[in-house]
Structures are given as C-alpha cells and as structure tokens.
Amino acid sequence: MDVLLDLWGVLLDSDRMMPAYRARIAILLAARHGGSPETWARAHDLASGWYAAHLNLPATWERRTWLEVVDSADAEHLIRVFRGAGVEPPQDPLAAARSLEREAMSGIDAAFPDARPAVARLKRMGHRVFVATNATESNARGSLAGSNLLGAFDGIFTGERLVTGKATPSYWRAVRRNLGDAPTPPTLVDDRLDYLEPAASVGIVALLLDRNGAHRPEAMPTFVRATLRNLAGLPHWVEARPGSTPA
C-alpha cells in the first residue's frame, strides 16, 4: 500500500523548527554579511510578520498561480530581511532564499518522536511511504535532512513540484498520477481537514492526525476514515486495513 504523510504537524514539529531556524539563519547571515545575529533576527521577525499577513490576504492569491504567489513572497521576504539588516539584497533573492532555507533547516532536527519509528516500521512491512506537503522543495528536503528522514521515503510531493497547493483536488490528482495504478487506494495522514477533504474527493483514504485532541469525535466529517493521536498506531491501522498488501 502507498502511505502519504504530511510534513509539518505530522512528521515534523513547526514549534521546534521556528525558533531554531530563526537563530540559525541569524548566525549564518551575520557571519557572511556582517552585523550582529540579533540584528538579523529582528529583521527576520519583521519580514516574517509581513509574509504571514501577505499570504493570509485573499487578494494575494487572485490572478496568479499558487507557485507564482509563493515564489514572489519568498523572494520579497528575503529582500525585506536584508534591507531590515541594512544590507543590499542578493541579485537573485529567490535562489538565495531557497538556498538559505535548505541550508539552515538541514541543521535542525524537528521530528516528532514517533515519526522515524513509524516510517521505519511501515517500510519494513513492505509499504511505500511518501511525503505530501504544501512546502517548497528547499523547505521539505532541508527539514527532512535535518531530521534524518530525507532518505526514508519513496518520494516527496511538494507544492513546488506539483505547481499547486494541497487544498485543491488537482494537487491530489497529480499525486495519484505519480503513484501509478494500484489495486488499493493510498492512505493519507494529515493534521488539516482542508487538505484531507480534497484528497478524499479523489479517492484517497483520509486519516486525521489530531495530536492535541482539538477535534470532537461527534463533529468529525464523514470523509475522515479514522483519527490518530500520534503516528505510533499508524502501522497497525495500515496493516488492519482491508487490501493492505504491500505495493
């Protein structure tokens, strides 16, 4: 069987990554461009505030593709970081942003404790395991490398690779095309209902990972097949699923 795992919130903990990433890029940029790490950290905070507000505006996503919006925002974020630190931005801010992100994240282990054991067990059982994330290639591959998980998967689906976001059925149709024909539909584990719903609409079996118990069982949408509190029980669920022979 093919098993799809979300990156942030399922495999990796963004609450661990964010402060560690902030500190690491501040040190890297100060060493390369001068100034203090504190100055770069403050510039990063201001730029990140703009970034979050910008991407939360519905108008941001109008008239441009998902990838165009993300590429533009990532480049602008880096420009704002450099200008906030009083340094001239690189000539190719998008390439510099991608490179910095991958380098910084590759030095940080943000994996949840249950992630590596669950993935390893699924692989020993003979299943194919993939990452399905909204992230860019640099974000996904850098963070997985830092968490010693990059080589554990049969493939990584990113928003950048598929040129669309996870909240659309087109993302999940592209995932299914890439997986190829299989007698059993793939299983997806995600922590967001707005990603699980379009996945379920194209025939993917949707499991909600609810680490903090935020969702009431009686209010669970019908497209969610089951709810997990962590990944420890996932291999058993996959093994017990009808038709769960290895791919």
PDB file of C-alpha atoms in Angstrom:
ATOM      1  CA  MET A   1       0.000   0.000   0.000  1.00  0.00           C
ATOM      2  CA  ASP A   2       1.044   3.589  -0.576  1.00  0.00           C
ATOM      3  CA  VAL A   3       1.050   5.774   2.539  1.00  0.00           C
ATOM      4  CA  LEU A   4       1.200   9.584   2.286  1.00  0.00           C
ATOM      5  CA  LEU A   5       2.373  11.607   5.276  1.00  0.00           C
ATOM      6  CA  ASP A   6       2.077  15.350   5.733  1.00  0.00           C
ATOM      7  CA  LEU A   7       5.289  17.159   6.674  1.00  0.00           C
ATOM      8  CA  TRP A   8       4.545  19.905   9.233  1.00  0.00           C
ATOM      9  CA  GLY A   9       2.311  18.771  12.062  1.00  0.00           C
ATOM     10  CA  VAL A  10       2.575  15.075  11.205  1.00  0.00           C
ATOM     11  CA  LEU A  11       6.262  14.274  10.723  1.00  0.00           C
ATOM     12  CA  LEU A  12       7.877  17.498  11.910  1.00  0.00           C
ATOM     13  CA  ASP A  13       7.088  19.962  14.685  1.00  0.00           C
ATOM     14  CA  SER A  14       6.956  23.570  13.470  1.00  0.00           C
ATOM     15  CA  ASP A  15       7.035  24.809  17.076  1.00  0.00           C
ATOM     16  CA  ARG A  16      10.522  23.295  17.364  1.00  0.00           C
ATOM     17  CA  MET A  17      11.661  24.414  13.940  1.00  0.00           C
ATOM     18  CA  MET A  18      10.651  28.082  14.035  1.00  0.00           C
ATOM     19  CA  PRO A  19      12.824  29.366  16.908  1.00  0.00           C
ATOM     20  CA  ALA A  20      15.741  27.144  15.914  1.00  0.00           C
ATOM     21  CA  TYR A  21      15.514  28.309  12.295  1.00  0.00           C
ATOM     22  CA  ARG A  22      15.353  31.971  13.345  1.00  0.00           C
ATOM     23  CA  ALA A  23      18.501  31.601  15.436  1.00  0.00           C
ATOM     24  CA  ARG A  24      20.382  29.600  12.804  1.00  0.00           C
ATOM     25  CA  ILE A  25      19.796  31.940   9.868  1.00  0.00           C
ATOM     26  CA  ALA A  26      20.687  34.935  12.050  1.00  0.00           C
ATOM     27  CA  ILE A  27      24.054  33.356  12.797  1.00  0.00           C
ATOM     28  CA  LEU A  28      24.644  32.338   9.159  1.00  0.00           C
ATOM     29  CA  LEU A  29      23.772  35.766   7.764  1.00  0.00           C
ATOM     30  CA  ALA A  30      25.771  37.664  10.361  1.00  0.00           C
ATOM     31  CA  ALA A  31      28.845  35.559   9.602  1.00  0.00           C
ATOM     32  CA  ARG A  32      28.531  36.175   5.857  1.00  0.00           C
ATOM     33  CA  HIS A  33      27.306  39.761   5.649  1.00  0.00           C
ATOM     34  CA  GLY A  34      28.328  41.408   8.899  1.00  0.00           C
ATOM     35  CA  GLY A  35      26.241  42.821  11.677  1.00  0.00           C
ATOM     36  CA  SER A  36      25.076  41.000  14.764  1.00  0.00           C
ATOM     37  CA  PRO A  37      22.859  37.907  14.893  1.00  0.00           C
ATOM     38  CA  GLU A  38      20.412  39.976  16.936  1.00  0.00           C
ATOM     39  CA  THR A  39      20.069  42.497  14.084  1.00  0.00           C
ATOM     40  CA  TRP A  40      19.393  39.737  11.556  1.00  0.00           C
ATOM     41  CA  ALA A  41      16.941  38.030  13.894  1.00  0.00           C
ATOM     42  CA  ARG A  42      14.949  41.262  14.292  1.00  0.00           C
ATOM     43  CA  ALA A  43      14.950  41.783  10.528  1.00  0.00           C
ATOM     44  CA  HIS A  44      13.724  38.210  10.067  1.00  0.00           C
ATOM     45  CA  ASP A  45      10.898  38.794  12.555  1.00  0.00           C
ATOM     46  CA  LEU A  46       9.687  41.917  10.748  1.00  0.00           C
ATOM     47  CA  ALA A  47       9.855  40.231   7.353  1.00  0.00           C
ATOM     48  CA  SER A  48       8.053  37.162   8.664  1.00  0.00           C
ATOM     49  CA  GLY A  49       5.242  39.327  10.039  1.00  0.00           C
ATOM     50  CA  TRP A  50       4.764  40.829   6.583  1.00  0.00           C
ATOM     51  CA  TYR A  51       4.958  37.355   4.982  1.00  0.00           C
ATOM     52  CA  ALA A  52       2.234  35.840   7.146  1.00  0.00           C
ATOM     53  CA  ALA A  53      -0.102  38.813   6.687  1.00  0.00           C
ATOM     54  CA  HIS A  54       0.501  38.882   2.927  1.00  0.00           C
ATOM     55  CA  LEU A  55      -0.287  35.203   2.407  1.00  0.00           C
ATOM     56  CA  ASN A  56      -3.396  35.465   4.568  1.00  0.00           C
ATOM     57  CA  LEU A  57      -4.952  38.054   2.259  1.00  0.00           C
ATOM     58  CA  PRO A  58      -7.402  36.502  -0.241  1.00  0.00           C
ATOM     59  CA  ALA A  59      -6.367  39.120  -2.795  1.00  0.00           C
ATOM     60  CA  THR A  60      -2.799  37.778  -2.736  1.00  0.00           C
ATOM     61  CA  TRP A  61      -3.941  34.577  -4.432  1.00  0.00           C
ATOM     62  CA  GLU A  62      -6.002  36.251  -7.174  1.00  0.00           C
ATOM     63  CA  ARG A  63      -4.831  36.253 -10.810  1.00  0.00           C
ATOM     64  CA  ARG A  64      -1.640  34.290 -10.121  1.00  0.00           C
ATOM     65  CA  THR A  65      -0.832  30.613  -9.783  1.00  0.00           C
ATOM     66  CA  TRP A  66      -0.057  29.081  -6.409  1.00  0.00           C
ATOM     67  CA  LEU A  67       3.636  28.767  -7.269  1.00  0.00           C
ATOM     68  CA  GLU A  68       3.893  32.328  -8.572  1.00  0.00           C
ATOM     69  CA  VAL A  69       2.479  33.641  -5.292  1.00  0.00           C
ATOM     70  CA  VAL A  70       4.830  31.538  -3.173  1.00  0.00           C
ATOM     71  CA  ASP A  71       7.930  32.339  -5.242  1.00  0.00           C
ATOM     72  CA  SER A  72       7.178  36.060  -5.165  1.00  0.00           C
ATOM     73  CA  ALA A  73       6.529  36.055  -1.416  1.00  0.00           C
ATOM     74  CA  ASP A  74       9.671  34.082  -0.622  1.00  0.00           C
ATOM     75  CA  ALA A  75      11.826  36.435  -2.694  1.00  0.00           C
ATOM     76  CA  GLU A  76      10.250  39.511  -1.103  1.00  0.00           C
ATOM     77  CA  HIS A  77      10.727  38.024   2.364  1.00  0.00           C
ATOM     78  CA  LEU A  78      14.475  37.687   1.791  1.00  0.00           C
ATOM     79  CA  ILE A  79      14.703  41.217   0.378  1.00  0.00           C
ATOM     80  CA  ARG A  80      12.986  42.553   3.498  1.00  0.00           C
ATOM     81  CA  VAL A  81      15.327  40.585   5.771  1.00  0.00           C
ATOM     82  CA  PHE A  82      18.411  42.063   4.095  1.00  0.00           C
ATOM     83  CA  ARG A  83      17.057  45.599   3.974  1.00  0.00           C
ATOM     84  CA  GLY A  84      15.953  45.314   7.583  1.00  0.00           C
ATOM     85  CA  ALA A  85      19.552  44.492   8.485  1.00  0.00           C
ATOM     86  CA  GLY A  86      20.885  47.376   6.386  1.00  0.00           C
ATOM     87  CA  VAL A  87      22.474  45.119   3.753  1.00  0.00           C
ATOM     88  CA  GLU A  88      21.944  45.146  -0.018  1.00  0.00           C
ATOM     89  CA  PRO A  89      19.843  42.100  -1.029  1.00  0.00           C
ATOM     90  CA  PRO A  90      21.248  39.440  -3.392  1.00  0.00           C
ATOM     91  CA  GLN A  91      20.656  39.905  -7.115  1.00  0.00           C
ATOM     92  CA  ASP A  92      18.619  36.683  -7.238  1.00  0.00           C
ATOM     93  CA  PRO A  93      16.632  36.810  -3.989  1.00  0.00           C
ATOM     94  CA  LEU A  94      14.515  33.723  -4.734  1.00  0.00           C
ATOM     95  CA  ALA A  95      17.533  31.484  -5.340  1.00  0.00           C
ATOM     96  CA  ALA A  96      19.214  32.924  -2.252  1.00  0.00           C
ATOM     97  CA  ALA A  97      16.075  32.342  -0.167  1.00  0.00           C
ATOM     98  CA  ARG A  98      15.792  28.728  -1.292  1.00  0.00           C
ATOM     99  CA  SER A  99      19.485  28.051  -0.651  1.00  0.00           C
ATOM    100  CA  LEU A 100      19.442  29.649   2.798  1.00  0.00           C
ATOM    101  CA  GLU A 101      16.281  27.816   3.805  1.00  0.00           C
ATOM    102  CA  ARG A 102      17.625  24.416   2.828  1.00  0.00           C
ATOM    103  CA  GLU A 103      20.997  25.021   4.466  1.00  0.00           C
ATOM    104  CA  ALA A 104      19.526  26.284   7.725  1.00  0.00           C
ATOM    105  CA  MET A 105      16.839  23.628   8.056  1.00  0.00           C
ATOM    106  CA  SER A 106      19.274  20.820   7.264  1.00  0.00           C
ATOM    107  CA  GLY A 107      20.974  21.537  10.590  1.00  0.00           C
ATOM    108  CA  ILE A 108      17.817  21.268  12.726  1.00  0.00           C
ATOM    109  CA  ASP A 109      16.090  18.105  13.954  1.00  0.00           C
ATOM    110  CA  ALA A 110      12.383  18.937  14.254  1.00  0.00           C
ATOM    111  CA  ALA A 111      10.987  15.396  14.002  1.00  0.00           C
ATOM    112  CA  PHE A 112       8.241  14.295  16.352  1.00  0.00           C
ATOM    113  CA  PRO A 113       9.471  11.342  18.470  1.00  0.00           C
ATOM    114  CA  ASP A 114       7.024   8.959  16.799  1.00  0.00           C
ATOM    115  CA  ALA A 115       7.927   9.918  13.205  1.00  0.00           C
ATOM    116  CA  ARG A 116      11.088   7.928  12.489  1.00  0.00           C
ATOM    117  CA  PRO A 117       9.901   4.691  14.186  1.00  0.00           C
ATOM    118  CA  ALA A 118       6.551   4.765  12.348  1.00  0.00           C
ATOM    119  CA  VAL A 119       8.124   5.367   8.949  1.00  0.00           C
ATOM    120  CA  ALA A 120      10.728   2.663   9.538  1.00  0.00           C
ATOM    121  CA  ARG A 121       8.074   0.143  10.552  1.00  0.00           C
ATOM    122  CA  LEU A 122       5.910   0.892   7.516  1.00  0.00           C
ATOM    123  CA  LYS A 123       8.928   0.359   5.278  1.00  0.00           C
ATOM    124  CA  ARG A 124       9.799  -2.939   6.994  1.00  0.00           C
ATOM    125  CA  MET A 125       6.215  -4.059   6.372  1.00  0.00           C
ATOM    126  CA  GLY A 126       6.813  -3.528   2.663  1.00  0.00           C
ATOM    127  CA  HIS A 127       4.705  -0.418   2.082  1.00  0.00           C
ATOM    128  CA  ARG A 128       5.725   2.575   0.023  1.00  0.00           C
ATOM    129  CA  VAL A 129       5.838   5.784   2.058  1.00  0.00           C
ATOM    130  CA  PHE A 130       5.734   9.311   0.643  1.00  0.00           C
ATOM    131  CA  VAL A 131       5.687  12.874   1.951  1.00  0.00           C
ATOM    132  CA  ALA A 132       2.826  15.068   0.718  1.00  0.00           C
ATOM    133  CA  THR A 133       3.354  18.693   1.667  1.00  0.00           C
ATOM    134  CA  ASN A 134       2.451  22.233   0.662  1.00  0.00           C
ATOM    135  CA  ALA A 135       6.069  23.232   1.225  1.00  0.00           C
ATOM    136  CA  THR A 136       8.715  24.121  -1.315  1.00  0.00           C
ATOM    137  CA  GLU A 137      11.456  21.681  -2.272  1.00  0.00           C
ATOM    138  CA  SER A 138      14.045  23.505  -0.168  1.00  0.00           C
ATOM    139  CA  ASN A 139      11.782  23.556   2.884  1.00  0.00           C
ATOM    140  CA  ALA A 140      10.811  19.897   2.610  1.00  0.00           C
ATOM    141  CA  ARG A 141      14.204  18.460   1.732  1.00  0.00           C
ATOM    142  CA  GLY A 142      16.134  20.688   4.117  1.00  0.00           C
ATOM    143  CA  SER A 143      13.906  19.942   7.092  1.00  0.00           C
ATOM    144  CA  LEU A 144      13.788  16.211   6.348  1.00  0.00           C
ATOM    145  CA  ALA A 145      17.582  16.107   6.055  1.00  0.00           C
ATOM    146  CA  GLY A 146      17.948  17.838   9.405  1.00  0.00           C
ATOM    147  CA  SER A 147      15.562  15.335  10.960  1.00  0.00           C
ATOM    148  CA  ASN A 148      17.410  12.333   9.459  1.00  0.00           C
ATOM    149  CA  LEU A 149      14.357  11.414   7.384  1.00  0.00           C
ATOM    150  CA  LEU A 150      15.257  12.530   3.870  1.00  0.00           C
ATOM    151  CA  GLY A 151      16.357   9.077   2.727  1.00  0.00           C
ATOM    152  CA  ALA A 152      13.474   7.270   4.416  1.00  0.00           C
ATOM    153  CA  PHE A 153      10.830   7.930   1.758  1.00  0.00           C
ATOM    154  CA  ASP A 154       9.992   6.575  -1.663  1.00  0.00           C
ATOM    155  CA  GLY A 155       9.203  10.078  -2.867  1.00  0.00           C
ATOM    156  CA  ILE A 156       8.361  13.637  -1.827  1.00  0.00           C
ATOM    157  CA  PHE A 157       5.423  15.577  -3.253  1.00  0.00           C
ATOM    158  CA  THR A 158       5.671  19.329  -2.722  1.00  0.00           C
ATOM    159  CA  GLY A 159       3.566  22.263  -3.774  1.00  0.00           C
ATOM    160  CA  GLU A 160       6.528  23.435  -5.832  1.00  0.00           C
ATOM    161  CA  ARG A 161       6.874  20.115  -7.634  1.00  0.00           C
ATOM    162  CA  LEU A 162       3.152  19.804  -8.393  1.00  0.00           C
ATOM    163  CA  VAL A 163       2.726  23.567  -9.021  1.00  0.00           C
ATOM    164  CA  THR A 164      -0.377  23.789  -6.846  1.00  0.00           C
ATOM    165  CA  GLY A 165      -1.474  23.756  -3.228  1.00  0.00           C
ATOM    166  CA  LYS A 166      -2.806  20.896  -1.126  1.00  0.00           C
ATOM    167  CA  ALA A 167      -6.215  22.497  -0.633  1.00  0.00           C
ATOM    168  CA  THR A 168      -7.122  21.715  -4.255  1.00  0.00           C
ATOM    169  CA  PRO A 169      -8.203  18.370  -5.753  1.00  0.00           C
ATOM    170  CA  SER A 170      -5.702  18.999  -8.575  1.00  0.00           C
ATOM    171  CA  TYR A 171      -2.812  18.503  -6.133  1.00  0.00           C
ATOM    172  CA  TRP A 172      -4.151  15.114  -5.079  1.00  0.00           C
ATOM    173  CA  ARG A 173      -4.991  14.042  -8.622  1.00  0.00           C
ATOM    174  CA  ALA A 174      -1.378  14.784  -9.540  1.00  0.00           C
ATOM    175  CA  VAL A 175      -0.219  12.716  -6.571  1.00  0.00           C
ATOM    176  CA  ARG A 176      -2.328   9.775  -7.714  1.00  0.00           C
ATOM    177  CA  ARG A 177      -0.994  10.052 -11.276  1.00  0.00           C
ATOM    178  CA  ASN A 178       2.558   9.982  -9.951  1.00  0.00           C
ATOM    179  CA  LEU A 179       1.854   6.964  -7.758  1.00  0.00           C
ATOM    180  CA  GLY A 180       0.535   4.971 -10.697  1.00  0.00           C
ATOM    181  CA  ASP A 181      -2.171   2.361 -10.740  1.00  0.00           C
ATOM    182  CA  ALA A 182      -2.555   0.281  -7.587  1.00  0.00           C
ATOM    183  CA  PRO A 183      -5.319  -2.116  -6.521  1.00  0.00           C
ATOM    184  CA  THR A 184      -5.704  -0.307  -3.188  1.00  0.00           C
ATOM    185  CA  PRO A 185      -6.167   3.485  -2.869  1.00  0.00           C
ATOM    186  CA  PRO A 186      -3.407   5.278  -0.963  1.00  0.00           C
ATOM    187  CA  THR A 187      -3.783   6.317   2.668  1.00  0.00           C
ATOM    188  CA  LEU A 188      -3.098   9.923   3.690  1.00  0.00           C
ATOM    189  CA  VAL A 189      -2.314  11.157   7.206  1.00  0.00           C
ATOM    190  CA  ASP A 190      -2.692  14.912   7.651  1.00  0.00           C
ATOM    191  CA  ASP A 191      -3.464  17.259  10.528  1.00  0.00           C
ATOM    192  CA  ARG A 192      -5.667  19.610   8.485  1.00  0.00           C
ATOM    193  CA  LEU A 193      -9.213  18.906   7.385  1.00  0.00           C
ATOM    194  CA  ASP A 194      -8.956  21.365   4.488  1.00  0.00           C
ATOM    195  CA  TYR A 195      -6.265  19.137   2.985  1.00  0.00           C
ATOM    196  CA  LEU A 196      -7.944  15.842   3.798  1.00  0.00           C
ATOM    197  CA  GLU A 197     -11.233  16.803   2.144  1.00  0.00           C
ATOM    198  CA  PRO A 198      -9.872  17.345  -1.398  1.00  0.00           C
ATOM    199  CA  ALA A 199      -7.705  14.239  -1.034  1.00  0.00           C
ATOM    200  CA  ALA A 200     -10.733  12.153  -0.100  1.00  0.00           C
ATOM    201  CA  SER A 201     -12.629  13.618  -3.062  1.00  0.00           C
ATOM    202  CA  VAL A 202     -10.227  11.845  -5.449  1.00  0.00           C
ATOM    203  CA  GLY A 203     -10.416   8.509  -3.647  1.00  0.00           C
ATOM    204  CA  ILE A 204      -7.576   8.777  -1.128  1.00  0.00           C
ATOM    205  CA  VAL A 205      -8.301   7.275   2.302  1.00  0.00           C
ATOM    206  CA  ALA A 206      -8.103  10.195   4.745  1.00  0.00           C
ATOM    207  CA  LEU A 207      -6.817   9.887   8.324  1.00  0.00           C
ATOM    208  CA  LEU A 208      -6.732  12.893  10.641  1.00  0.00           C
ATOM    209  CA  LEU A 209      -3.761  13.222  12.981  1.00  0.00           C
ATOM    210  CA  ASP A 210      -5.063  15.160  15.987  1.00  0.00           C
ATOM    211  CA  ARG A 211      -2.119  15.348  18.373  1.00  0.00           C
ATOM    212  CA  ASN A 212      -3.794  17.740  20.799  1.00  0.00           C
ATOM    213  CA  GLY A 213      -7.333  16.370  20.736  1.00  0.00           C
ATOM    214  CA  ALA A 214      -8.703  19.547  19.152  1.00  0.00           C
ATOM    215  CA  HIS A 215     -11.454  17.817  17.155  1.00  0.00           C
ATOM    216  CA  ARG A 216     -14.539  16.320  18.791  1.00  0.00           C
ATOM    217  CA  PRO A 217     -15.313  12.804  17.506  1.00  0.00           C
ATOM    218  CA  GLU A 218     -19.023  13.558  17.105  1.00  0.00           C
ATOM    219  CA  ALA A 219     -18.209  16.525  14.841  1.00  0.00           C
ATOM    220  CA  MET A 220     -15.811  14.628  12.575  1.00  0.00           C
ATOM    221  CA  PRO A 221     -16.614  14.973   8.855  1.00  0.00           C
ATOM    222  CA  THR A 222     -17.583  11.793   7.044  1.00  0.00           C
ATOM    223  CA  PHE A 223     -14.588  11.982   4.709  1.00  0.00           C
ATOM    224  CA  VAL A 224     -12.264  11.239   7.661  1.00  0.00           C
ATOM    225  CA  ARG A 225     -11.901   7.459   7.911  1.00  0.00           C
ATOM    226  CA  ALA A 226     -10.192   7.476  11.322  1.00  0.00           C
ATOM    227  CA  THR A 227      -8.443   9.768  13.808  1.00  0.00           C
ATOM    228  CA  LEU A 228      -4.973   9.187  15.253  1.00  0.00           C
ATOM    229  CA  ARG A 229      -3.400  10.920  18.237  1.00  0.00           C
ATOM    230  CA  ASN A 230       0.140  10.090  17.062  1.00  0.00           C
ATOM    231  CA  LEU A 231       1.920   8.023  14.419  1.00  0.00           C
ATOM    232  CA  ALA A 232       2.681   5.075  16.687  1.00  0.00           C
ATOM    233  CA  GLY A 233      -0.597   3.379  15.814  1.00  0.00           C
ATOM    234  CA  LEU A 234      -0.433   4.053  12.067  1.00  0.00           C
ATOM    235  CA  PRO A 235       1.414   0.871  11.031  1.00  0.00           C
ATOM    236  CA  HIS A 236      -1.159  -1.260  12.851  1.00  0.00           C
ATOM    237  CA  TRP A 237      -4.027   0.669  11.226  1.00  0.00           C
ATOM    238  CA  VAL A 238      -2.485   0.197   7.784  1.00  0.00           C
ATOM    239  CA  GLU A 239      -1.890  -3.500   8.425  1.00  0.00           C
ATOM    240  CA  ALA A 240      -5.506  -3.990   9.516  1.00  0.00           C
ATOM    241  CA  ARG A 241      -6.982  -2.083   6.579  1.00  0.00           C
ATOM    242  CA  PRO A 242      -8.661  -4.382   4.014  1.00  0.00           C
ATOM    243  CA  GLY A 243      -6.496  -4.854   0.957  1.00  0.00           C
ATOM    244  CA  SER A 244      -3.415  -3.556   2.725  1.00  0.00           C
ATOM    245  CA  THR A 245      -0.918  -5.759   0.941  1.00  0.00           C
ATOM    246  CA  PRO A 246       2.410  -4.037   0.234  1.00  0.00           C
ATOM    247  CA  ALA A 247       2.601  -2.079  -3.013  1.00  0.00           C
TER     248      ALA A 247
END
